[in-house]
Coordinates of C-alpha atoms in Angstrom, one line a residue:
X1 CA 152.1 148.6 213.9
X2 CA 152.5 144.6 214.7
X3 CA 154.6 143.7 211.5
X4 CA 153.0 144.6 207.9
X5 CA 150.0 146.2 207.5
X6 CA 148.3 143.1 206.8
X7 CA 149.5 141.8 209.8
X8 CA 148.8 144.4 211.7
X9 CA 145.0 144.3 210.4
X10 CA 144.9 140.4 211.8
X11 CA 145.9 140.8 215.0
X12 CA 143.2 143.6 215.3
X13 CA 140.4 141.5 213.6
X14 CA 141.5 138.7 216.4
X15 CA 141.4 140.7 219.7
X16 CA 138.5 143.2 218.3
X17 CA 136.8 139.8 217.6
X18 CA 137.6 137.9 220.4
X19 CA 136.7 140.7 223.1
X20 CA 133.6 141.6 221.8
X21 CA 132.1 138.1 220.4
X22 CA 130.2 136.7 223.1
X23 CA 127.6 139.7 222.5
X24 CA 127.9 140.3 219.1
X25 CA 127.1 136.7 218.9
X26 CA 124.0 137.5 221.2
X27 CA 123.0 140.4 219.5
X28 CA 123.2 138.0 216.2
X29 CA 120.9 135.6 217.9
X30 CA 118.4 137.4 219.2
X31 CA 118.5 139.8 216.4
X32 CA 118.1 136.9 213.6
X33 CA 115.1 135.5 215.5
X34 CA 113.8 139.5 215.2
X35 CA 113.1 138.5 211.3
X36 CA 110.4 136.3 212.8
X37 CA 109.2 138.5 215.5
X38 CA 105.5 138.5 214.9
X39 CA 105.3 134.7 214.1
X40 CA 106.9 134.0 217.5
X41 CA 104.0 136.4 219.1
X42 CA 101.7 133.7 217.4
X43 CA 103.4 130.7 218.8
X44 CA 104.0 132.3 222.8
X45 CA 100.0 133.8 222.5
X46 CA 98.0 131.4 220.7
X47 CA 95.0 132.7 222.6
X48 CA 94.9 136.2 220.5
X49 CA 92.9 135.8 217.3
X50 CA 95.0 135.3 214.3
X51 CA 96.2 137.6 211.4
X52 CA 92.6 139.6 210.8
X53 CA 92.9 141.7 207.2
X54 CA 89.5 143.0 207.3
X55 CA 88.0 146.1 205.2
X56 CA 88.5 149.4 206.3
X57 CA 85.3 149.8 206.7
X58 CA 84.8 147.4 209.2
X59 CA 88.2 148.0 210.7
X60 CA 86.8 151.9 211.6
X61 CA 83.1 150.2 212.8
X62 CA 85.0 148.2 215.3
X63 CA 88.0 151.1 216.2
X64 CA 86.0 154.1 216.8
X65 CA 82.9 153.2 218.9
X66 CA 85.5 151.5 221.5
X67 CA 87.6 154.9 221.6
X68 CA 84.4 157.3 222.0
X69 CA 83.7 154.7 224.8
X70 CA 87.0 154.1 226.3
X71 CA 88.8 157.7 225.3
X72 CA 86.6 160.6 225.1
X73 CA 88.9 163.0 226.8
X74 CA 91.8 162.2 225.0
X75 CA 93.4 164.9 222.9
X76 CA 94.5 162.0 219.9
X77 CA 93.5 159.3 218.5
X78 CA 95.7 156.7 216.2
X79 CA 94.5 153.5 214.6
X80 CA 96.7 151.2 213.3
X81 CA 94.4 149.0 210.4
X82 CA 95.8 145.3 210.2
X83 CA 98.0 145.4 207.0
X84 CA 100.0 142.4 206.8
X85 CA 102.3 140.0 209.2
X86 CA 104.1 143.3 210.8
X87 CA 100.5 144.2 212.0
X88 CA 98.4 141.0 212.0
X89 CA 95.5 142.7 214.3
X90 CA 93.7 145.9 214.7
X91 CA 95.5 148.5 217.1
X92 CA 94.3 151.9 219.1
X93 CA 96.3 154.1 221.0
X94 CA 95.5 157.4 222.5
X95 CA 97.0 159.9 224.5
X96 CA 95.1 161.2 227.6
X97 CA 96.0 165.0 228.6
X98 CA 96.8 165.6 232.3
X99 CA 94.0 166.1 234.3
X100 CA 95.4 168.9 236.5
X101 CA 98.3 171.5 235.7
X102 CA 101.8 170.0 236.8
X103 CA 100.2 166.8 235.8
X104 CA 101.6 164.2 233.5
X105 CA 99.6 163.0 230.3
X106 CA 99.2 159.2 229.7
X107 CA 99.2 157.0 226.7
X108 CA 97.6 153.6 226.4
X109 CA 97.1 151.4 223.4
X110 CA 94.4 148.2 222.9
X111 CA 94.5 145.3 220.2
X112 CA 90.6 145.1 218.8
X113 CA 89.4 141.7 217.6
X114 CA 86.9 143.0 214.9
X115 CA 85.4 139.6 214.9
X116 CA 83.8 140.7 218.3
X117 CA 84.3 144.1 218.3
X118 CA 85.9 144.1 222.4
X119 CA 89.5 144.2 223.4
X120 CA 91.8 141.5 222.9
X121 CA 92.1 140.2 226.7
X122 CA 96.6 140.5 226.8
X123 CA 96.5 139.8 230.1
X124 CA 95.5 136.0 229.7
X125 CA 99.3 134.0 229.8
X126 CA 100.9 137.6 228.9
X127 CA 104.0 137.1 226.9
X128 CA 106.7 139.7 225.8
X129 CA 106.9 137.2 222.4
X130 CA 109.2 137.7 219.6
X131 CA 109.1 141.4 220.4
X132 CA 111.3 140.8 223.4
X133 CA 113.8 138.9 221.7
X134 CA 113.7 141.0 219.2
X135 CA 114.5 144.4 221.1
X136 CA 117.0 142.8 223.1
X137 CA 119.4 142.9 220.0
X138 CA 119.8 146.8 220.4
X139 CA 118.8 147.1 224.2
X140 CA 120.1 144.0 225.6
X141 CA 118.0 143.7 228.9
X142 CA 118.4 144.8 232.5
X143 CA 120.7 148.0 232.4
X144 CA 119.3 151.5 231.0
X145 CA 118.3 151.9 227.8
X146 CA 120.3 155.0 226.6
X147 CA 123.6 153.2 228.1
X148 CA 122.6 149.9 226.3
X149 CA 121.8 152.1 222.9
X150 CA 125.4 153.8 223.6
X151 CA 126.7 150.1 224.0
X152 CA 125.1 149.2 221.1
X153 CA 126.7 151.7 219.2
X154 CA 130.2 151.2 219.9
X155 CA 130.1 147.3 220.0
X156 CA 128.1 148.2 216.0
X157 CA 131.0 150.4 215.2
X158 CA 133.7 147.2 216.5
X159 CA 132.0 144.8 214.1
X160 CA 132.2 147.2 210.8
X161 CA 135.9 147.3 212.2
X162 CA 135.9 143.8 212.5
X163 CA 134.6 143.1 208.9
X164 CA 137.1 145.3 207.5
X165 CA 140.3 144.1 209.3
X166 CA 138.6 140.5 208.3
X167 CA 138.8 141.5 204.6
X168 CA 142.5 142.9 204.7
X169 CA 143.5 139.9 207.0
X170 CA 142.1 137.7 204.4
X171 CA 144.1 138.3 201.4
X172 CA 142.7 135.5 199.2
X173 CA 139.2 135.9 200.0
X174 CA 137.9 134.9 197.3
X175 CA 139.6 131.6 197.3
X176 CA 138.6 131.1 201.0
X177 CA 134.9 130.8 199.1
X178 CA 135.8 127.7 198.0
X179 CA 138.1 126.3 200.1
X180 CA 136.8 123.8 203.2
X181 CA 139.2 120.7 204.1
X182 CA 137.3 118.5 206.5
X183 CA 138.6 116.6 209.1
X184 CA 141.9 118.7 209.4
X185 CA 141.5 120.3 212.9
X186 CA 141.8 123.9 213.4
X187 CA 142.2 124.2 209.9
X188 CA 139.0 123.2 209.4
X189 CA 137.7 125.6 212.1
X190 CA 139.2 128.6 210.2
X191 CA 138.2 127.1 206.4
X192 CA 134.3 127.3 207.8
X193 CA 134.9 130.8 209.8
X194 CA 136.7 132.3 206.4
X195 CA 133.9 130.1 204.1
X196 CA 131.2 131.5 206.4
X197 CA 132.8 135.3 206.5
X198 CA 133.1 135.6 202.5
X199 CA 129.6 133.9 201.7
X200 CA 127.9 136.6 203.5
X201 CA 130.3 139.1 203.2
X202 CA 127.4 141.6 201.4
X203 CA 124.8 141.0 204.1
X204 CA 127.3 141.6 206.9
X205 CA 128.4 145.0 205.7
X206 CA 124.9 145.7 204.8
X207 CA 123.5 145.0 208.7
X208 CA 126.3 146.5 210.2
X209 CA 126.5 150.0 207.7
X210 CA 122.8 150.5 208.3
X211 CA 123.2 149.2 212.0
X212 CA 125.8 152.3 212.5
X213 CA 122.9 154.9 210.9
X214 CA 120.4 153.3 213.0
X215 CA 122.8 154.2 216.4
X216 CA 123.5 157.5 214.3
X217 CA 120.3 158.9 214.1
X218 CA 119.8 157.5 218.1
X219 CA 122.9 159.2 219.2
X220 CA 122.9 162.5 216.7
X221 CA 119.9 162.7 215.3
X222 CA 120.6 166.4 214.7
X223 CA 123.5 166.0 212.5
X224 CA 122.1 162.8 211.3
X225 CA 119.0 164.8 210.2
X226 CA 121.6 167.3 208.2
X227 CA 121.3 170.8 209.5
X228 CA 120.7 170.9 213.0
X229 CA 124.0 170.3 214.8
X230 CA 123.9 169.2 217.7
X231 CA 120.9 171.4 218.9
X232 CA 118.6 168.5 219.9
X233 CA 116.3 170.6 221.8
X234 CA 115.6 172.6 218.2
X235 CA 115.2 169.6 216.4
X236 CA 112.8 168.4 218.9
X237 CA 110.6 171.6 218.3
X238 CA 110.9 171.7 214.7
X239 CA 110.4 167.7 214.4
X240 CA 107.0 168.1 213.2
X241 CA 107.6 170.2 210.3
X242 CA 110.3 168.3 209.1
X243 CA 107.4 165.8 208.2
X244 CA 105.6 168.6 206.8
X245 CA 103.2 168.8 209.8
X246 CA 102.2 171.8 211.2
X247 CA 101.1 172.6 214.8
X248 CA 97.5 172.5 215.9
X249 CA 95.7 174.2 218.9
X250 CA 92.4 173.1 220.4
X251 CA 89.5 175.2 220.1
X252 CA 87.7 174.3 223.2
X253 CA 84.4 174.1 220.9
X254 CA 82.8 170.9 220.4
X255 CA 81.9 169.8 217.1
X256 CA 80.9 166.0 215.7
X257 CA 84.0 164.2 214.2
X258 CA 83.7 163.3 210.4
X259 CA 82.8 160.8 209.1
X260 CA 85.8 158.1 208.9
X261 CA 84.6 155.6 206.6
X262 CA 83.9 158.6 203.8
X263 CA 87.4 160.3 205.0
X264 CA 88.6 157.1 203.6
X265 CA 87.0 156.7 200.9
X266 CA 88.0 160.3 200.1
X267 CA 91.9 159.2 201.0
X268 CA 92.3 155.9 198.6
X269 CA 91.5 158.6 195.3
X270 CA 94.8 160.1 196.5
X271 CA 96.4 157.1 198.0
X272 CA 95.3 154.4 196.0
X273 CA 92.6 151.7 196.8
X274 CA 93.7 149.5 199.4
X275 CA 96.9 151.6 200.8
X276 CA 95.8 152.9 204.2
X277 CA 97.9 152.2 207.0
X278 CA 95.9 154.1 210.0
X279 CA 94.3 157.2 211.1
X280 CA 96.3 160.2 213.0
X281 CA 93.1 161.9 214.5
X282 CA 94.6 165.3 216.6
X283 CA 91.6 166.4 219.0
X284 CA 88.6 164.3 218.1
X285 CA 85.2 165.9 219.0
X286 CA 87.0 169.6 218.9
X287 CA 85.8 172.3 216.1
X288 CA 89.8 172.1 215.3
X289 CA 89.8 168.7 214.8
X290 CA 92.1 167.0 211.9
X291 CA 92.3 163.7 210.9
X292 CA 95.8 162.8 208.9
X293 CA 95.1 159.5 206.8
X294 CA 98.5 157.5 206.6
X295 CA 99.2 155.5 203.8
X296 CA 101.4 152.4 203.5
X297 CA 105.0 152.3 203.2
X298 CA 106.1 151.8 199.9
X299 CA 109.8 150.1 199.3
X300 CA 112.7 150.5 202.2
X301 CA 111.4 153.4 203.7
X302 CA 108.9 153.6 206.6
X303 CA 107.8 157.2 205.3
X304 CA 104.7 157.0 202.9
X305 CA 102.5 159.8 201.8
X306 CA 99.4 161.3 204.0
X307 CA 96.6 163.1 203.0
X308 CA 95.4 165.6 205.8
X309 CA 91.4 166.1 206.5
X310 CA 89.6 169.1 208.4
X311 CA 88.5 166.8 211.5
X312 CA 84.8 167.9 211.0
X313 CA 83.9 168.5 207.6
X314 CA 85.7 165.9 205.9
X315 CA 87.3 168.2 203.2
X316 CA 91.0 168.0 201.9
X317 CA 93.5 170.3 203.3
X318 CA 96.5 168.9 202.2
X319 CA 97.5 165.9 199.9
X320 CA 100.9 167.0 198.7
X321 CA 103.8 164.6 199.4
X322 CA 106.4 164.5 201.8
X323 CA 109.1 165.8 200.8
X324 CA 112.7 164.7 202.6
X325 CA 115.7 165.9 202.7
X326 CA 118.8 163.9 201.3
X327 CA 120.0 162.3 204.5
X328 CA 117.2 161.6 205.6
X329 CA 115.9 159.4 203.1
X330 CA 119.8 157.9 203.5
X331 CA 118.8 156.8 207.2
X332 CA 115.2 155.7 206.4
X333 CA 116.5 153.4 203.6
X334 CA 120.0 152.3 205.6
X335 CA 117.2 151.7 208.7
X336 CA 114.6 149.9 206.4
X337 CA 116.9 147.4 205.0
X338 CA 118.4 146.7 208.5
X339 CA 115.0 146.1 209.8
X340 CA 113.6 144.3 206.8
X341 CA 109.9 144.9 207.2
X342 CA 109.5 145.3 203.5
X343 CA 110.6 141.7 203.0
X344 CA 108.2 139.2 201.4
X345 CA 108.1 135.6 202.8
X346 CA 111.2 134.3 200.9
X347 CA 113.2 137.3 201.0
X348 CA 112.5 137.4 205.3
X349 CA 114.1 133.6 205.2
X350 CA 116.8 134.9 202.8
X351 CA 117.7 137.7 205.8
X352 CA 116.8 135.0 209.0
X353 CA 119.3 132.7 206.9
X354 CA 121.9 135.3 206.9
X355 CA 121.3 136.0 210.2
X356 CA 122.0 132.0 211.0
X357 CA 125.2 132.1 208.8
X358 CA 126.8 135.8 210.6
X359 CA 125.4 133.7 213.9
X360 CA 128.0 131.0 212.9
X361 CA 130.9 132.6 211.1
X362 CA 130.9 134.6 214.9
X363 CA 130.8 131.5 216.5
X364 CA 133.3 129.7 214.5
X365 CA 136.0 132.9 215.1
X366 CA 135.2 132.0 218.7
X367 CA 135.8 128.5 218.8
X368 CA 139.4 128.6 216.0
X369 CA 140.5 131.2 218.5
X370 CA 140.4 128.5 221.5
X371 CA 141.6 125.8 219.5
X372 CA 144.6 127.4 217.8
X373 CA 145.7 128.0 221.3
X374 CA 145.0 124.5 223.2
X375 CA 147.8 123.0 224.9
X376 CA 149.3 120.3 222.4
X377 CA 151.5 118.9 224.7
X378 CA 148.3 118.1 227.0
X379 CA 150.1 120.4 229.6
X380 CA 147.4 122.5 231.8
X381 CA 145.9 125.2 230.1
X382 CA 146.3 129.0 231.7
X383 CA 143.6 130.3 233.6
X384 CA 142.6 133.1 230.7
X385 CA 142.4 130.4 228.2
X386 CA 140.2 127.9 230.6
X387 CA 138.5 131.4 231.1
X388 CA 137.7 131.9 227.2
X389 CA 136.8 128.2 226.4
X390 CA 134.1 127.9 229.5
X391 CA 132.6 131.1 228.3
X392 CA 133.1 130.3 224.4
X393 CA 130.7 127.1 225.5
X394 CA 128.2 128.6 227.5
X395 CA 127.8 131.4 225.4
X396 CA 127.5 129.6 221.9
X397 CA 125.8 126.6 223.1
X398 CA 124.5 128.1 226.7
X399 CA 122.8 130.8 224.9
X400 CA 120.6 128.3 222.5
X401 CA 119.6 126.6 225.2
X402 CA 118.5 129.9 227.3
X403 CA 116.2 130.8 224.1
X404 CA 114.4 127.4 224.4
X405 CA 114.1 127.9 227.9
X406 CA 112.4 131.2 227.3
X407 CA 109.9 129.3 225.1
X408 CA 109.7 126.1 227.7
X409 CA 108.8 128.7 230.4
X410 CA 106.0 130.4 228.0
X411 CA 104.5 127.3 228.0
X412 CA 105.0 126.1 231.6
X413 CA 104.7 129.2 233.8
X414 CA 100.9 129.3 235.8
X415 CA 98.8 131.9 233.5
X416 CA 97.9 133.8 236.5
X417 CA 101.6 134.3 237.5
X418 CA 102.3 137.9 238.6
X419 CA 104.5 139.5 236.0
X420 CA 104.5 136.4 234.0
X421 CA 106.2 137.8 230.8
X422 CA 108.9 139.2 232.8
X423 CA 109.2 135.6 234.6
X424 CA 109.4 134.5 231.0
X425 CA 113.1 136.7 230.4
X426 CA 114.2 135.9 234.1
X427 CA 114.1 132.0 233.4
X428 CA 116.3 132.4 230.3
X429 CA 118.8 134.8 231.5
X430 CA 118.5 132.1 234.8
X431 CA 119.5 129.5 232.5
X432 CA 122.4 131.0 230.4
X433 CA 123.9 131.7 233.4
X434 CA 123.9 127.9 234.8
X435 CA 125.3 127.2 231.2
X436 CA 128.3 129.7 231.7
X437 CA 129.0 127.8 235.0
X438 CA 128.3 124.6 233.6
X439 CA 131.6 124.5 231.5
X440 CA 133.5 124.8 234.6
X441 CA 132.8 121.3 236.0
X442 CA 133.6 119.2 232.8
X443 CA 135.7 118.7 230.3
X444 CA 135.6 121.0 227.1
X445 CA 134.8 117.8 224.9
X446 CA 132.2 116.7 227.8
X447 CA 131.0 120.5 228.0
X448 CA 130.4 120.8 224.2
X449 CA 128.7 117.3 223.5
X450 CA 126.8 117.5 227.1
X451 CA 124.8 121.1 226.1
X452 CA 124.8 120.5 222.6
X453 CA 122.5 117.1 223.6
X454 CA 120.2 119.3 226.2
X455 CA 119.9 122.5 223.6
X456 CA 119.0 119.4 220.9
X457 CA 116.6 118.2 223.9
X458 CA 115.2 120.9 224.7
X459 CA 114.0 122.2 221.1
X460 CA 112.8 118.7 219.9
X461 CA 110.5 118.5 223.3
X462 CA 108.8 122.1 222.6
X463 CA 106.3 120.7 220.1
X464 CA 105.6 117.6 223.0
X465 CA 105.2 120.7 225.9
X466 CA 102.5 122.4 223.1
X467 CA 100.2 118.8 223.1
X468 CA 99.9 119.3 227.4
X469 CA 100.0 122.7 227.5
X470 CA 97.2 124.7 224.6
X471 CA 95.1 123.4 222.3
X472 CA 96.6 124.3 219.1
X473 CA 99.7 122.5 218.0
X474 CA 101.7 120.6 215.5
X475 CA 99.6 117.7 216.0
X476 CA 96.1 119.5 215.2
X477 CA 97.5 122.8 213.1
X478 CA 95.0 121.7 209.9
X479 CA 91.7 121.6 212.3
X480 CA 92.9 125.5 213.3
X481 CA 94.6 126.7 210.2
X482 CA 97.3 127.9 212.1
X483 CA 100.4 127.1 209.5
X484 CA 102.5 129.5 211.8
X485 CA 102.2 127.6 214.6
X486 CA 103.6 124.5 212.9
X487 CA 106.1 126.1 211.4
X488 CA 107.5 127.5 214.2
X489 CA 107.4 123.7 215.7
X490 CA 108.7 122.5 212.9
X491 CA 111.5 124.7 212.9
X492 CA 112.6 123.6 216.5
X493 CA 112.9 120.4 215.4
X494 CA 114.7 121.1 212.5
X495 CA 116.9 123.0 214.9
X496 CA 117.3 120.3 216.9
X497 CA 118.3 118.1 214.2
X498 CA 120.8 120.6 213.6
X499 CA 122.2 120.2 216.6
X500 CA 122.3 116.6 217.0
X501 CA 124.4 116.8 214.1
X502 CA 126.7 119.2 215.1
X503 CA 127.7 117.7 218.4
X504 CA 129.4 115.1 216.0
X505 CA 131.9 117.5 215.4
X506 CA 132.0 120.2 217.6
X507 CA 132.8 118.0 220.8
X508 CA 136.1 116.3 219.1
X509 CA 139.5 117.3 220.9
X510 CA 142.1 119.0 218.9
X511 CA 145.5 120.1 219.2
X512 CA 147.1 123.2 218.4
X513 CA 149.4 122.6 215.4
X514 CA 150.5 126.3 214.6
X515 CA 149.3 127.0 210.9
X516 CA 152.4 129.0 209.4
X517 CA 151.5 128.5 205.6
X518 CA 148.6 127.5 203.3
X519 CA 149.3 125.2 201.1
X520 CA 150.1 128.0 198.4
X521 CA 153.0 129.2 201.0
X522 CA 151.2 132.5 201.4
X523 CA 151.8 133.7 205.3
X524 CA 149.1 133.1 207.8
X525 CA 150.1 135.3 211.1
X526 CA 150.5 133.7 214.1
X527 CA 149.0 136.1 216.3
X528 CA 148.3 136.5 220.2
X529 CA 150.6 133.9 221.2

């Protein structure tokens, strides 16, 4: 132990924080945009129809003649109705047995514009969107995805660590809520990390706690699940039933499917008018078919009641409700408030404003780190510390400006462009990586005020790019009615007001003058030194 216990929690709190913060401070970015995800999809494919909440009615007119036409031999059927901004458009899927034994069966999955009645073309300028962004925040892109979930995990498990070694290290916390002296150096640096820690203190144990259940149940869902151990493979089997589901077998005896629209019907007595979600239909056009009528989700949880339908006579077989166990309702509410797809329109800003705020108090910890250790004597810095500060830079500013280069290159790549949506993640990764080298050919003041300028740049000229580049923009959003289109412009220039403002301050030189006591006399630690 370095000193007293409280010392011993800082010095952990600064090299946990330190070694791990450039991609915590990616997976805060990219995860804080994920609260927008869909309204990004909007912006990057403005050529898919808009949010479509149609009846279900129509919704089922439009879904099943395309999948008797387009998947007859497949052994299920699922459509996804459009319910709200988490699913704006009408969605199919089906899986397609193998065709020969040995073989391997294949899913696909179309969005229907019930306005028309055919396939949305995804093709034309094909985007990965918010979704991309989003998933990189638990994936991160280019390596495997079970390492990058295992990555995940551990670097989830640091920041809880983190957040508690903060809190102990912090022994006036409370106070720190209302402390900021400006113009004061690195004491200003740590004021707005400690100011930024404390006022969202709840929401960072919140996202991280449900963030460690999420890698849980990825890691051990058996034990998550409660009282499988660690056999996976048993878990796998029984998976089903644990949702109350019980295996089906085809009959090999065609018969008509029901009728979905009376099915429905049927389904919102039980449900409750208005609360379908989609429709689970297990071996369509089989004498053993069944149809399993989803309803919506109601609170944190994604799990919402069913009601289950014999596949070719419409009747009831079973309406009771699900019925979980104790940990897993745990996970599904931990996970459901992590992901926040119950949120309403001011409670999704409350969580993409949190994000913002954990995005800063990261990058502030980064930045009072570097500065508590500059050189006062202007003497040359060591290589580890010119090390720290380029990538400090290139990560907190470098990483902005990758982002608006993934939305530059949305706009700007040739629609016909093989791979296009991959291009799309190439050119940003391409350009955070000429950011992290940037650093190394200027000054830190010149590196900070230089990027901070382009990232500014390159956010206010997005809505400019939209005028050239599609036909629905900031400029024209009443003659479309697309309010999420200009909002998302609006935002980037908000953002890059933001920025303009912060190269005011972020830029300025300051030496290290070793803060031994606040003003109270209480001990700060001088740590890592």
């Amino acid at each position: 132990m370095i000193g007293s216990f409280r010392q011993s929690m800082t010095w952990l709190h600064t090299w946990a924080g330190l070694i791990f913060c450039w991609i915590l401070y990616f997976m805060f970015v990219t995860g804080t945009l994920g609260y927008f995800d869909d309204e990004i999809d909007q912006w990057m494919m403005p050529e898919r129809p808009a949010m479509q909440l149609t009846s279900v009615e129509k919704s089922i007119a439009t879904a099943v003649p395309f999948l008797e036409q387009e998947a007859s031999d497949a052994s299920r059927w699922f459509i996804a109705l459009a319910t709200d901004r988490n699913e704006p458009l009408l969605r199919v899927f089906w899986n397609t047995p193998a065709a020969e034994e040995g073989g391997e069966a294949t899913n696909d999955n179309k969005l229907l514009d019930v306005s028309t009645g055919t396939a949305v073309d995804e093709s034309v300028n094909a985007s990965g969107g918010g979704q991309v962004l989003y998933r990189m925040h638990y994936i991160l892109h280019y390596i495997d995805r079970d390492l990058a979930y295992r990555l995940i995990g551990v670097l989830t498990f640091l920041m809880f660590v983190g957040i508690v070694s903060g809190i102990v290290a912090h022994k006036k916390i409370f106070k720190d809520f209302f402390t900021f002296r400006t113009s004061k150096g690195q004491r200003s640096w740590l004021d707005m990390h400690n100011l930024l820690s404390v006022s969202t203190l709840p929401f960072q144990i919140m996202i991280t706690y449900s963030g460690l259940i999420f890698m849980i149940v990825t890691w051990m869902p058996g034990i998550a699940l409660g009282t499988y151990g660690f056999d996976a493979k048993k878990l796998q089997a029984d998976g089903s039933q644990l949702l109350g589901q019980t295996e089906l077998e085809k009959s090999g005896e065609a018969a008509p499917l029901a009728d979905l629209t009376a099915v429905a019907k049927l389904a919102e007595t039980r449900l409750g008018e208005g609360n379908i979600a989609g429709f689970n239909i297990e071996y369509p056009g089989d004498a053993n078919a069944r149809i399993t009528v989803n309803g919506k989700s109601a609170g944190l949880s994604r799990f919402a009641n069913r009601v289950v339908f014999d596949g070719t006579t419409g009747e009831i077989t079973d309406d009771s409700e699900i019925e979980l166990n104790t940990s897993v309702n745990i996970a599904a509410t931990a996970i459901g408030l992590h992901e926040g797809l119950f949120a309403g329109t001011l409670l999704r800003w409350l969580y993409f404003l949190s994000g913002l705020l954990g995005t800063a108090m990261v990058a502030t910890g980064a930045i009072y780190w570097t500065i508590k250790r500059r050189p006062a004597d202007g003497s040359k810095a060591s290589f580890a510390y010119r090390f720290v500060e380029c990538v400090n830079i290139g990560t907190i500013v470098g990483l902005l400006i990758a982002v608006a280069a993934y939305f530059w290159a949305n706009r700007l790549l040739p629609e016909d462009l093989a791979n296009r949506a991959d291009w799309e993640v190439h050119t940003m990764f391409i350009v955070w990586a000429l950011t992290l080298l940037y650093p190394i050919l200027r000054s830190a003041s010149q590196a900070w005020r230089e990027l901070t300028w382009l990232a500014a740049f390159s956010y206010a000229a997005l809505p400019l790019i939209s005028v050239f580049t599609v036909e629905q923009h900031l400029f024209n959003f009443s003659e479309h009615g697309r309010w999420t289109l200009a909002g998302f412009e609006l935002t980037c220039l908000f953002t890059a007001g933001a920025l303009l403002v912060a190269s005011r301050y972020i830029a300025k030189p300051t030496a290290s003058k070793e803060i031994d006591k606040e003003e109270d006399g209480s001990l700060i630690p001088v740590v890592g030194k």
